[in-house]
Amino acid sequence: MLRFMDWSVVAMGCSLVLMSLGSRRWERTKVRKGESPDQGMRFFQAWLPLLIGLEVISARVPSLLLAPHLVVMIMDTLNAVLWVAVLVLVLRTGYRVSRARSSRTLD
């Protein structure tokens, strides 16, 4: 039962990756039609699900495939670096979006 639950987490990570790729494709279609993309929300719509999906996949797959302990530890370290990068990107994007919205309300 636990193995099934672990594989379902991997499936959720794959769905996040596919959702982000679909979102990027949708955005390209909108740009071709002449609409301008919302640069502030682009990170939250396309990049955030991709990064989190990759993290979820890489966190579970090595242990499910019975990889050596060294490989699991390397993947855990890379996941920690990825989470720090995601946190920095979210904070930076949130700051930019809030600053852009506050400047629009002042005009």
Tab-separated table of N, CA and C in Angstrom:
chain	number	residue	atom	x	y	z
A	1	MET	N	0.818	-1.193	0.000
A	1	MET	CA	0.000	0.000	0.000
A	1	MET	C	0.867	1.264	0.000
A	2	LEU	N	1.932	1.255	0.813
A	2	LEU	CA	2.792	2.429	0.869
A	2	LEU	C	3.511	2.644	-0.453
A	3	ARG	N	3.871	1.554	-1.116
A	3	ARG	CA	4.542	1.681	-2.407
A	3	ARG	C	3.608	2.329	-3.428
A	4	PHE	N	2.330	1.959	-3.397
A	4	PHE	CA	1.346	2.572	-4.286
A	4	PHE	C	1.224	4.067	-3.993
A	5	MET	N	1.239	4.421	-2.725
A	5	MET	CA	1.131	5.835	-2.359
A	5	MET	C	2.356	6.610	-2.847
A	6	ASP	N	3.540	6.004	-2.763
A	6	ASP	CA	4.742	6.675	-3.255
A	6	ASP	C	4.674	6.875	-4.769
A	7	TRP	N	4.198	5.876	-5.478
A	7	TRP	CA	4.077	6.017	-6.933
A	7	TRP	C	2.998	7.027	-7.294
A	8	SER	N	1.972	7.155	-6.458
A	8	SER	CA	0.951	8.169	-6.745
A	8	SER	C	1.520	9.577	-6.564
A	9	VAL	N	2.461	9.748	-5.652
A	9	VAL	CA	3.136	11.041	-5.497
A	9	VAL	C	3.962	11.342	-6.745
A	10	VAL	N	4.630	10.324	-7.282
A	10	VAL	CA	5.393	10.502	-8.521
A	10	VAL	C	4.448	10.867	-9.670
A	11	ALA	N	3.284	10.235	-9.721
A	11	ALA	CA	2.301	10.557	-10.764
A	11	ALA	C	1.820	11.998	-10.618
A	12	MET	N	1.649	12.462	-9.387
A	12	MET	CA	1.261	13.848	-9.166
A	12	MET	C	2.356	14.800	-9.664
A	13	GLY	N	3.622	14.456	-9.431
A	13	GLY	CA	4.723	15.264	-9.932
A	13	GLY	C	4.734	15.302	-11.455
A	14	CYS	N	4.460	14.161	-12.081
A	14	CYS	CA	4.389	14.127	-13.549
A	14	CYS	C	3.242	14.985	-14.053
A	15	SER	N	2.114	14.957	-13.350
A	15	SER	CA	0.988	15.792	-13.786
A	15	SER	C	1.314	17.279	-13.629
A	16	LEU	N	2.057	17.650	-12.599
A	16	LEU	CA	2.482	19.045	-12.453
A	16	LEU	C	3.395	19.475	-13.597
A	17	VAL	N	4.311	18.595	-13.976
A	17	VAL	CA	5.213	18.912	-15.085
A	17	VAL	C	4.412	19.067	-16.376
A	18	LEU	N	3.490	18.144	-16.629
A	18	LEU	CA	2.666	18.238	-17.838
A	18	LEU	C	1.784	19.486	-17.816
A	19	MET	N	1.251	19.838	-16.643
A	19	MET	CA	0.426	21.037	-16.533
A	19	MET	C	1.243	22.287	-16.847
A	20	SER	N	2.480	22.345	-16.364
A	20	SER	CA	3.302	23.525	-16.636
A	20	SER	C	3.673	23.613	-18.112
A	21	LEU	N	3.945	22.462	-18.730
A	21	LEU	CA	4.244	22.486	-20.158
A	21	LEU	C	3.016	22.914	-20.956
A	22	GLY	N	1.831	22.475	-20.549
A	22	GLY	CA	0.597	22.906	-21.197
A	22	GLY	C	0.347	24.390	-21.004
A	23	SER	N	0.674	24.903	-19.826
A	23	SER	CA	0.499	26.324	-19.563
A	23	SER	C	1.430	27.163	-20.425
A	24	ARG	N	2.644	26.700	-20.601
A	24	ARG	CA	3.587	27.424	-21.463
A	24	ARG	C	3.113	27.400	-22.910
A	25	ARG	N	2.572	26.266	-23.337
A	25	ARG	CA	2.043	26.157	-24.706
A	25	ARG	C	0.849	27.087	-24.894
A	26	TRP	N	-0.031	27.143	-23.893
A	26	TRP	CA	-1.198	28.012	-23.935
A	26	TRP	C	-0.773	29.478	-24.023
A	27	GLU	N	0.253	29.830	-23.261
A	27	GLU	CA	0.751	31.210	-23.284
A	27	GLU	C	1.314	31.570	-24.655
A	28	ARG	N	2.032	30.649	-25.272
A	28	ARG	CA	2.556	30.903	-26.617
A	28	ARG	C	1.427	31.118	-27.621
A	29	THR	N	0.355	30.345	-27.488
A	29	THR	CA	-0.786	30.498	-28.379
A	29	THR	C	-1.428	31.865	-28.196
A	30	LYS	N	-1.539	32.321	-26.956
A	30	LYS	CA	-2.120	33.637	-26.695
A	30	LYS	C	-1.240	34.744	-27.265
A	31	VAL	N	0.071	34.594	-27.176
A	31	VAL	CA	0.988	35.613	-27.687
A	31	VAL	C	0.895	35.678	-29.214
A	32	ARG	N	0.738	34.541	-29.853
A	32	ARG	CA	0.599	34.539	-31.317
A	32	ARG	C	-0.663	35.255	-31.755
A	33	LYS	N	-1.691	35.216	-30.920
A	33	LYS	CA	-2.942	35.895	-31.260
A	33	LYS	C	-2.867	37.393	-31.000
A	34	GLY	N	-1.786	37.870	-30.441
A	34	GLY	CA	-1.599	39.301	-30.251
A	34	GLY	C	-1.799	39.787	-28.832
A	35	GLU	N	-2.147	38.911	-27.904
A	35	GLU	CA	-2.308	39.333	-26.515
A	35	GLU	C	-0.942	39.404	-25.854
A	36	SER	N	-0.785	40.314	-24.926
A	36	SER	CA	0.492	40.403	-24.217
A	36	SER	C	0.422	39.534	-22.962
A	37	PRO	N	1.463	38.751	-22.705
A	37	PRO	CA	1.451	37.879	-21.529
A	37	PRO	C	1.667	38.676	-20.247
A	38	ASP	N	1.121	38.182	-19.162
A	38	ASP	CA	1.318	38.796	-17.852
A	38	ASP	C	2.632	38.267	-17.291
A	39	GLN	N	3.676	39.069	-17.364
A	39	GLN	CA	5.001	38.616	-16.972
A	39	GLN	C	5.093	38.295	-15.480
A	40	GLY	N	4.325	38.976	-14.667
A	40	GLY	CA	4.383	38.726	-13.234
A	40	GLY	C	3.821	37.374	-12.857
A	41	MET	N	2.768	36.957	-13.517
A	41	MET	CA	2.142	35.689	-13.186
A	41	MET	C	2.717	34.525	-13.985
A	42	ARG	N	3.600	34.807	-14.935
A	42	ARG	CA	4.167	33.740	-15.757
A	42	ARG	C	4.906	32.719	-14.909
A	43	PHE	N	5.630	33.198	-13.911
A	43	PHE	CA	6.373	32.282	-13.048
A	43	PHE	C	5.424	31.346	-12.313
A	44	PHE	N	4.329	31.885	-11.793
A	44	PHE	CA	3.410	31.061	-11.018
A	44	PHE	C	2.629	30.102	-11.897
A	45	GLN	N	2.396	30.448	-13.161
A	45	GLN	CA	1.621	29.587	-14.044
A	45	GLN	C	2.458	28.522	-14.722
A	46	ALA	N	3.698	28.826	-15.065
A	46	ALA	CA	4.490	27.885	-15.851
A	46	ALA	C	5.675	27.308	-15.091
A	47	TRP	N	6.451	28.145	-14.445
A	47	TRP	CA	7.697	27.663	-13.855
A	47	TRP	C	7.517	27.013	-12.493
A	48	LEU	N	6.662	27.535	-11.667
A	48	LEU	CA	6.497	26.967	-10.327
A	48	LEU	C	6.005	25.523	-10.360
A	49	PRO	N	4.956	25.182	-11.136
A	49	PRO	CA	4.561	23.771	-11.190
A	49	PRO	C	5.648	22.871	-11.772
A	50	LEU	N	6.408	23.389	-12.741
A	50	LEU	CA	7.485	22.590	-13.322
A	50	LEU	C	8.549	22.277	-12.280
A	51	LEU	N	8.984	23.281	-11.547
A	51	LEU	CA	10.030	23.065	-10.546
A	51	LEU	C	9.553	22.168	-9.406
A	52	ILE	N	8.332	22.372	-8.947
A	52	ILE	CA	7.820	21.537	-7.859
A	52	ILE	C	7.589	20.109	-8.345
A	53	GLY	N	7.094	19.960	-9.568
A	53	GLY	CA	6.909	18.620	-10.116
A	53	GLY	C	8.219	17.865	-10.243
A	54	LEU	N	9.249	18.546	-10.722
A	54	LEU	CA	10.560	17.904	-10.820
A	54	LEU	C	11.105	17.529	-9.448
A	55	GLU	N	10.858	18.376	-8.470
A	55	GLU	CA	11.319	18.075	-7.111
A	55	GLU	C	10.611	16.854	-6.558
A	56	VAL	N	9.307	16.784	-6.746
A	56	VAL	CA	8.533	15.644	-6.234
A	56	VAL	C	8.990	14.354	-6.908
A	57	ILE	N	9.213	14.413	-8.214
A	57	ILE	CA	9.658	13.217	-8.936
A	57	ILE	C	11.037	12.790	-8.461
A	58	SER	N	11.957	13.730	-8.391
A	58	SER	CA	13.329	13.354	-8.025
A	58	SER	C	13.459	12.995	-6.545
A	59	ALA	N	12.502	13.381	-5.730
A	59	ALA	CA	12.561	13.002	-4.314
A	59	ALA	C	12.150	11.555	-4.092
A	60	ARG	N	11.217	11.064	-4.893
A	60	ARG	CA	10.680	9.719	-4.665
A	60	ARG	C	11.279	8.631	-5.535
A	61	VAL	N	11.619	8.938	-6.770
A	61	VAL	CA	12.024	7.901	-7.722
A	61	VAL	C	13.285	7.150	-7.293
A	62	PRO	N	14.347	7.802	-6.827
A	62	PRO	CA	15.538	7.014	-6.464
A	62	PRO	C	15.265	5.959	-5.390
A	63	SER	N	14.497	6.302	-4.387
A	63	SER	CA	14.219	5.302	-3.343
A	63	SER	C	13.268	4.223	-3.846
A	64	LEU	N	12.352	4.566	-4.736
A	64	LEU	CA	11.448	3.562	-5.287
A	64	LEU	C	12.161	2.594	-6.223
A	65	LEU	N	13.202	3.066	-6.878
A	65	LEU	CA	13.974	2.205	-7.777
A	65	LEU	C	15.122	1.508	-7.058
A	66	LEU	N	15.144	1.619	-5.730
A	66	LEU	CA	16.148	0.975	-4.879
A	66	LEU	C	17.570	1.384	-5.274
A	67	ALA	N	17.750	2.676	-5.473
A	67	ALA	CA	19.063	3.219	-5.808
A	67	ALA	C	19.971	3.152	-4.573
A	68	PRO	N	21.280	3.164	-4.785
A	68	PRO	CA	22.200	3.168	-3.639
A	68	PRO	C	21.998	4.414	-2.772
A	69	HIS	N	22.405	4.303	-1.526
A	69	HIS	CA	22.221	5.383	-0.563
A	69	HIS	C	22.885	6.673	-1.039
A	70	LEU	N	24.031	6.578	-1.672
A	70	LEU	CA	24.735	7.763	-2.156
A	70	LEU	C	23.891	8.520	-3.180
A	71	VAL	N	23.230	7.811	-4.080
A	71	VAL	CA	22.387	8.447	-5.094
A	71	VAL	C	21.201	9.135	-4.439
A	72	VAL	N	20.604	8.480	-3.456
A	72	VAL	CA	19.469	9.073	-2.742
A	72	VAL	C	19.892	10.340	-2.017
A	73	MET	N	21.059	10.321	-1.392
A	73	MET	CA	21.553	11.502	-0.679
A	73	MET	C	21.875	12.644	-1.650
A	74	ILE	N	22.442	12.323	-2.800
A	74	ILE	CA	22.729	13.357	-3.799
A	74	ILE	C	21.426	13.989	-4.281
A	75	MET	N	20.418	13.171	-4.544
A	75	MET	CA	19.130	13.697	-5.007
A	75	MET	C	18.467	14.542	-3.919
A	76	ASP	N	18.588	14.123	-2.663
A	76	ASP	CA	18.026	14.926	-1.573
A	76	ASP	C	18.723	16.283	-1.470
A	77	THR	N	20.026	16.307	-1.667
A	77	THR	CA	20.761	17.570	-1.643
A	77	THR	C	20.333	18.467	-2.800
A	78	LEU	N	20.199	17.898	-3.986
A	78	LEU	CA	19.736	18.684	-5.131
A	78	LEU	C	18.312	19.189	-4.916
A	79	ASN	N	17.470	18.403	-4.263
A	79	ASN	CA	16.111	18.850	-3.956
A	79	ASN	C	16.120	20.023	-2.984
A	80	ALA	N	17.008	19.982	-2.004
A	80	ALA	CA	17.096	21.102	-1.064
A	80	ALA	C	17.538	22.372	-1.792
A	81	VAL	N	18.502	22.243	-2.689
A	81	VAL	CA	18.949	23.402	-3.475
A	81	VAL	C	17.802	23.913	-4.340
A	82	LEU	N	17.038	22.996	-4.937
A	82	LEU	CA	15.909	23.391	-5.771
A	82	LEU	C	14.848	24.125	-4.957
A	83	TRP	N	14.568	23.661	-3.740
A	83	TRP	CA	13.584	24.342	-2.897
A	83	TRP	C	14.038	25.737	-2.511
A	84	VAL	N	15.331	25.892	-2.237
A	84	VAL	CA	15.848	27.227	-1.922
A	84	VAL	C	15.718	28.144	-3.135
A	85	ALA	N	16.029	27.605	-4.321
A	85	ALA	CA	15.901	28.404	-5.547
A	85	ALA	C	14.445	28.797	-5.785
A	86	VAL	N	13.525	27.868	-5.567
A	86	VAL	CA	12.095	28.169	-5.738
A	86	VAL	C	11.663	29.244	-4.745
A	87	LEU	N	12.119	29.135	-3.510
A	87	LEU	CA	11.757	30.133	-2.504
A	87	LEU	C	12.265	31.517	-2.903
A	88	VAL	N	13.503	31.588	-3.368
A	88	VAL	CA	14.056	32.880	-3.797
A	88	VAL	C	13.272	33.433	-4.984
A	89	LEU	N	12.952	32.588	-5.953
A	89	LEU	CA	12.202	33.041	-7.119
A	89	LEU	C	10.790	33.498	-6.758
A	90	VAL	N	10.142	32.791	-5.843
A	90	VAL	CA	8.793	33.190	-5.419
A	90	VAL	C	8.833	34.538	-4.709
A	91	LEU	N	9.791	34.713	-3.818
A	91	LEU	CA	9.895	35.990	-3.109
A	91	LEU	C	10.217	37.134	-4.069
A	92	ARG	N	11.118	36.894	-5.002
A	92	ARG	CA	11.476	37.922	-5.972
A	92	ARG	C	10.298	38.280	-6.874
A	93	THR	N	9.578	37.268	-7.345
A	93	THR	CA	8.424	37.523	-8.210
A	93	THR	C	7.312	38.206	-7.439
A	94	GLY	N	7.077	37.778	-6.221
A	94	GLY	CA	6.053	38.426	-5.403
A	94	GLY	C	6.369	39.888	-5.143
A	95	TYR	N	7.629	40.187	-4.909
A	95	TYR	CA	8.035	41.575	-4.693
A	95	TYR	C	7.810	42.403	-5.949
A	96	ARG	N	8.192	41.850	-7.100
A	96	ARG	CA	8.001	42.579	-8.363
A	96	ARG	C	6.526	42.818	-8.657
A	97	VAL	N	5.708	41.800	-8.448
A	97	VAL	CA	4.277	41.930	-8.738
A	97	VAL	C	3.639	42.947	-7.802
A	98	SER	N	3.971	42.879	-6.520
A	98	SER	CA	3.372	43.827	-5.584
A	98	SER	C	3.839	45.252	-5.867
A	99	ARG	N	5.101	45.405	-6.252
A	99	ARG	CA	5.604	46.730	-6.587
A	99	ARG	C	4.953	47.273	-7.855
A	100	ALA	N	4.729	46.413	-8.832
A	100	ALA	CA	4.091	46.844	-10.081
A	100	ALA	C	2.631	47.217	-9.840
A	101	ARG	N	1.949	46.460	-9.012
A	101	ARG	CA	0.545	46.758	-8.727
A	101	ARG	C	0.401	48.028	-7.900
A	102	SER	N	1.333	48.260	-6.984
A	102	SER	CA	1.245	49.481	-6.181
A	102	SER	C	1.544	50.718	-7.027
A	103	SER	N	2.423	50.587	-8.011
A	103	SER	CA	2.710	51.726	-8.882
A	103	SER	C	1.527	52.009	-9.812
A	104	ARG	N	0.773	50.977	-10.177
A	104	ARG	CA	-0.410	51.184	-11.026
A	104	ARG	C	-1.520	51.878	-10.260
A	105	THR	N	-1.650	51.592	-8.967
A	105	THR	CA	-2.702	52.222	-8.179
A	105	THR	C	-2.372	53.682	-7.871
A	106	LEU	N	-1.081	54.022	-7.876
A	106	LEU	CA	-0.695	55.400	-7.605
A	106	LEU	C	-0.939	56.306	-8.819
A	107	ASP	N	-0.955	55.735	-10.013
A	107	ASP	CA	-1.149	56.537	-11.229
A	107	ASP	C	-2.572	57.000	-11.410
